[in-house]
mmCIF file of C-alpha atoms in Angstrom:
data_model
loop_
_atom_site.group_PDB
_atom_site.id
_atom_site.type_symbol
_atom_site.label_atom_id
_atom_site.label_comp_id
_atom_site.label_asym_id
_atom_site.label_seq_id
_atom_site.Cartn_x
_atom_site.Cartn_y
_atom_site.Cartn_z
ATOM 1 C CA UNK A 10 -12.130 -16.446 -0.248
ATOM 2 C CA UNK A 11 -14.443 -14.154 1.728
ATOM 3 C CA UNK A 12 -12.897 -15.154 5.058
ATOM 4 C CA UNK A 13 -9.473 -14.402 3.570
ATOM 5 C CA UNK A 14 -10.580 -10.934 2.489
ATOM 6 C CA UNK A 15 -11.889 -10.082 5.939
ATOM 7 C CA UNK A 16 -8.816 -11.382 7.740
ATOM 8 C CA UNK A 17 -6.535 -9.584 5.263
ATOM 9 C CA UNK A 18 -8.319 -6.265 5.842
ATOM 10 C CA UNK A 19 -8.281 -6.725 9.615
ATOM 11 C CA UNK A 20 -4.650 -7.837 9.723
ATOM 12 C CA UNK A 21 -3.399 -4.933 7.617
ATOM 13 C CA UNK A 22 -5.757 -2.315 9.048
ATOM 14 C CA UNK A 23 -3.032 0.057 10.339
ATOM 15 C CA UNK A 24 -1.110 0.069 7.063
ATOM 16 C CA UNK A 25 -4.238 0.362 4.929
ATOM 17 C CA UNK A 26 -5.386 3.331 7.022
ATOM 18 C CA UNK A 27 -1.979 4.928 6.692
ATOM 19 C CA UNK A 28 -1.416 4.345 2.972
ATOM 20 C CA UNK A 29 -4.804 4.668 1.243
ATOM 21 C CA UNK A 30 -4.614 7.817 -0.870
ATOM 22 C CA UNK A 31 -8.261 8.449 -1.747
ATOM 23 C CA UNK A 32 -10.634 7.195 0.953
ATOM 24 C CA UNK A 33 -13.372 9.607 -0.165
ATOM 25 C CA UNK A 34 -13.599 7.730 -3.464
ATOM 26 C CA UNK A 35 -14.053 4.478 -1.520
ATOM 27 C CA UNK A 36 -16.730 6.134 0.639
ATOM 28 C CA UNK A 37 -18.483 7.365 -2.504
ATOM 29 C CA UNK A 38 -18.564 3.843 -3.942
ATOM 30 C CA UNK A 39 -19.761 2.316 -0.660
ATOM 31 C CA UNK A 40 -22.530 4.911 -0.510
ATOM 32 C CA UNK A 41 -23.527 4.318 -4.158
ATOM 33 C CA UNK A 42 -23.776 0.582 -3.450
ATOM 34 C CA UNK A 43 -25.891 1.401 -0.371
ATOM 35 C CA UNK A 44 -23.350 -0.254 1.903
ATOM 36 C CA UNK A 45 -23.105 2.757 4.219
ATOM 37 C CA UNK A 46 -25.761 5.128 5.501
ATOM 38 C CA UNK A 47 -26.152 8.847 4.766
ATOM 39 C CA UNK A 48 -25.039 9.594 8.310
ATOM 40 C CA UNK A 49 -21.801 7.597 8.002
ATOM 41 C CA UNK A 50 -21.119 8.992 4.542
ATOM 42 C CA UNK A 51 -21.453 12.558 5.843
ATOM 43 C CA UNK A 52 -19.282 11.744 8.857
ATOM 44 C CA UNK A 53 -16.533 10.431 6.587
ATOM 45 C CA UNK A 54 -16.702 13.554 4.434
ATOM 46 C CA UNK A 55 -16.447 15.842 7.473
ATOM 47 C CA UNK A 56 -13.210 14.325 8.723
ATOM 48 C CA UNK A 57 -10.094 16.223 7.717
ATOM 49 C CA UNK A 58 -7.314 13.720 7.126
ATOM 50 C CA UNK A 59 -7.222 10.642 4.932
ATOM 51 C CA UNK A 60 -6.265 8.485 7.922
ATOM 52 C CA UNK A 61 -9.310 9.665 9.887
ATOM 53 C CA UNK A 62 -11.525 9.028 6.862
ATOM 54 C CA UNK A 63 -10.219 5.453 6.565
ATOM 55 C CA UNK A 64 -10.777 4.884 10.293
ATOM 56 C CA UNK A 65 -14.392 5.962 9.844
ATOM 57 C CA UNK A 66 -14.754 3.628 6.863
ATOM 58 C CA UNK A 67 -13.391 0.746 8.951
ATOM 59 C CA UNK A 68 -16.041 1.517 11.569
ATOM 60 C CA UNK A 69 -18.699 1.036 8.869
ATOM 61 C CA UNK A 70 -17.618 -2.304 7.480
ATOM 62 C CA UNK A 71 -19.190 -5.146 9.408
ATOM 63 C CA UNK A 72 -20.571 -7.731 6.978
ATOM 64 C CA UNK A 73 -18.902 -10.028 4.487
ATOM 65 C CA UNK A 74 -20.425 -7.941 1.710
ATOM 66 C CA UNK A 75 -18.641 -4.857 3.120
ATOM 67 C CA UNK A 76 -15.319 -6.671 3.414
ATOM 68 C CA UNK A 77 -15.613 -8.160 -0.077
ATOM 69 C CA UNK A 78 -16.341 -4.817 -1.683
ATOM 70 C CA UNK A 79 -13.635 -2.941 0.215
ATOM 71 C CA UNK A 80 -11.031 -5.627 -0.554
ATOM 72 C CA UNK A 81 -11.882 -5.598 -4.268
ATOM 73 C CA UNK A 82 -11.891 -1.784 -4.376
ATOM 74 C CA UNK A 83 -8.508 -1.538 -2.669
ATOM 75 C CA UNK A 84 -7.029 -4.187 -4.944
ATOM 76 C CA UNK A 85 -8.199 -2.283 -8.004
ATOM 77 C CA UNK A 86 -7.560 1.303 -6.854
ATOM 78 C CA UNK A 87 -4.524 0.933 -4.563
ATOM 79 C CA UNK A 88 -2.470 -1.730 -6.385
ATOM 80 C CA UNK A 89 0.901 -0.572 -4.984
ATOM 81 C CA UNK A 90 -0.302 -0.747 -1.390
ATOM 82 C CA UNK A 91 -1.974 -4.064 -2.061
ATOM 83 C CA UNK A 92 1.148 -5.628 -3.589
ATOM 84 C CA UNK A 93 3.252 -4.442 -0.648
ATOM 85 C CA UNK A 94 0.859 -6.012 1.869
ATOM 86 C CA UNK A 95 0.607 -9.285 -0.055
ATOM 87 C CA UNK A 96 4.400 -9.397 -0.312
ATOM 88 C CA UNK A 97 4.733 -8.916 3.443
ATOM 89 C CA UNK A 98 2.300 -11.830 3.944
ATOM 90 C CA UNK A 99 4.362 -14.030 1.620
ATOM 91 C CA UNK A 100 7.602 -13.140 3.397
ATOM 92 C CA UNK A 101 6.014 -13.799 6.790
ATOM 93 C CA UNK A 102 4.884 -17.232 5.608
ATOM 94 C CA UNK A 103 8.402 -18.158 4.499
ATOM 95 C CA UNK A 104 10.396 -20.339 6.891
ATOM 96 C CA UNK A 105 12.378 -18.316 9.379
ATOM 97 C CA UNK A 106 16.139 -18.567 9.629
ATOM 98 C CA UNK A 107 17.483 -20.360 12.659
ATOM 99 C CA UNK A 108 18.532 -18.019 15.423
ATOM 100 C CA UNK A 109 21.185 -18.389 18.033
ATOM 101 C CA UNK A 110 19.556 -18.940 21.402
ATOM 102 C CA UNK A 111 22.677 -18.767 23.487
ATOM 103 C CA UNK A 112 24.151 -21.478 25.659
ATOM 104 C CA UNK A 113 21.182 -23.178 27.356
ATOM 105 C CA UNK A 114 23.151 -26.166 28.597
ATOM 106 C CA UNK A 115 23.798 -24.640 31.992
ATOM 107 C CA UNK A 116 20.467 -22.968 32.637
ATOM 108 C CA UNK A 117 18.242 -25.520 30.955
ATOM 109 C CA UNK A 118 16.164 -22.619 29.632
ATOM 110 C CA UNK A 119 15.025 -23.447 26.125
ATOM 111 C CA UNK A 120 12.039 -21.146 25.718
ATOM 112 C CA UNK A 121 11.374 -20.158 22.130
ATOM 113 C CA UNK A 122 11.315 -16.416 21.538
ATOM 114 C CA UNK A 123 9.245 -15.645 18.425
ATOM 115 C CA UNK A 124 10.061 -11.937 18.319
ATOM 116 C CA UNK A 125 13.507 -11.296 16.944
ATOM 117 C CA UNK A 126 14.845 -7.905 17.901
ATOM 118 C CA UNK A 127 17.456 -6.258 15.715
ATOM 119 C CA UNK A 128 20.924 -5.942 17.228
ATOM 120 C CA UNK A 129 21.777 -2.221 16.953
ATOM 121 C CA UNK A 130 25.517 -2.933 17.049
ATOM 122 C CA UNK A 131 25.449 -5.444 14.203
ATOM 123 C CA UNK A 132 22.931 -3.740 11.922
ATOM 124 C CA UNK A 133 23.891 -0.091 12.431
ATOM 125 C CA UNK A 134 20.500 0.891 13.811
ATOM 126 C CA UNK A 135 20.135 4.411 15.090
ATOM 127 C CA UNK A 136 17.780 5.113 17.961
ATOM 128 C CA UNK A 137 15.234 6.595 15.515
ATOM 129 C CA UNK A 138 15.316 3.473 13.315
ATOM 130 C CA UNK A 139 14.986 1.221 16.340
ATOM 131 C CA UNK A 140 12.043 3.259 17.608
ATOM 132 C CA UNK A 141 10.363 3.031 14.184
ATOM 133 C CA UNK A 142 10.920 -0.732 14.077
ATOM 134 C CA UNK A 143 9.344 -1.164 17.518
ATOM 135 C CA UNK A 144 6.313 0.976 16.645
ATOM 136 C CA UNK A 145 5.752 -0.853 13.335
ATOM 137 C CA UNK A 146 6.101 -4.292 14.894
ATOM 138 C CA UNK A 147 3.816 -3.446 17.815
ATOM 139 C CA UNK A 148 0.977 -2.415 15.493
ATOM 140 C CA UNK A 149 1.360 -5.645 13.540
ATOM 141 C CA UNK A 150 1.316 -7.764 16.697
ATOM 142 C CA UNK A 151 -1.688 -5.873 18.089
ATOM 143 C CA UNK A 152 -3.570 -6.379 14.811
ATOM 144 C CA UNK A 153 -2.802 -10.098 14.831
ATOM 145 C CA UNK A 154 -4.000 -10.376 18.427
ATOM 146 C CA UNK A 155 -7.246 -8.541 17.627
ATOM 147 C CA UNK A 156 -7.904 -10.899 14.722
ATOM 148 C CA UNK A 157 -7.260 -13.951 16.883
ATOM 149 C CA UNK A 158 -9.392 -12.778 19.750
ATOM 150 C CA UNK A 159 -12.224 -11.495 17.605
ATOM 151 C CA UNK A 160 -14.381 -8.559 18.573
ATOM 152 C CA UNK A 161 -16.662 -10.422 20.991
ATOM 153 C CA UNK A 162 -13.884 -12.249 22.775
ATOM 154 C CA UNK A 163 -11.859 -9.019 22.884
ATOM 155 C CA UNK A 164 -14.693 -7.232 24.703
ATOM 156 C CA UNK A 165 -14.917 -10.073 27.219
ATOM 157 C CA UNK A 166 -11.144 -9.956 27.686
ATOM 158 C CA UNK A 167 -11.293 -6.202 28.390
ATOM 159 C CA UNK A 168 -14.013 -6.719 30.994
ATOM 160 C CA UNK A 169 -12.035 -9.448 32.728
ATOM 161 C CA UNK A 170 -8.842 -7.379 32.822
ATOM 162 C CA UNK A 171 -10.564 -4.381 34.390
#
């Protein structure tokens, strides 16, 4: 279960940062349990917005003990956010509907495109809605990639790409 908790927190990092309402309370509990240092605790308290405070908390959590505690705290203190994230995981795990790939008989191109983009003409998307969809999906895909690569492999990848 511990591996699940860590991967859940990493996968949903952007949404957890955005939606956690009381990160100072989480920081207080982490400090009481001696899971973060005085320096990190003070740094979290000095930041102005809740999003910045959650980003600082994420910087602190490194061990399975950290991930376990944070997961359990969020589940207990942010049940609405937690249910939404678990629901999105369940929906993502459901089988996808078949999509039209176009006529491939003449081109022979049968590559599978995993990212389904909304058709603005069929769904009534405005430019603002389309822009929001793209930004939300990109964060999710980036988070998934970071989880798959892992921190060490990600650093090596950055070095190789420079």
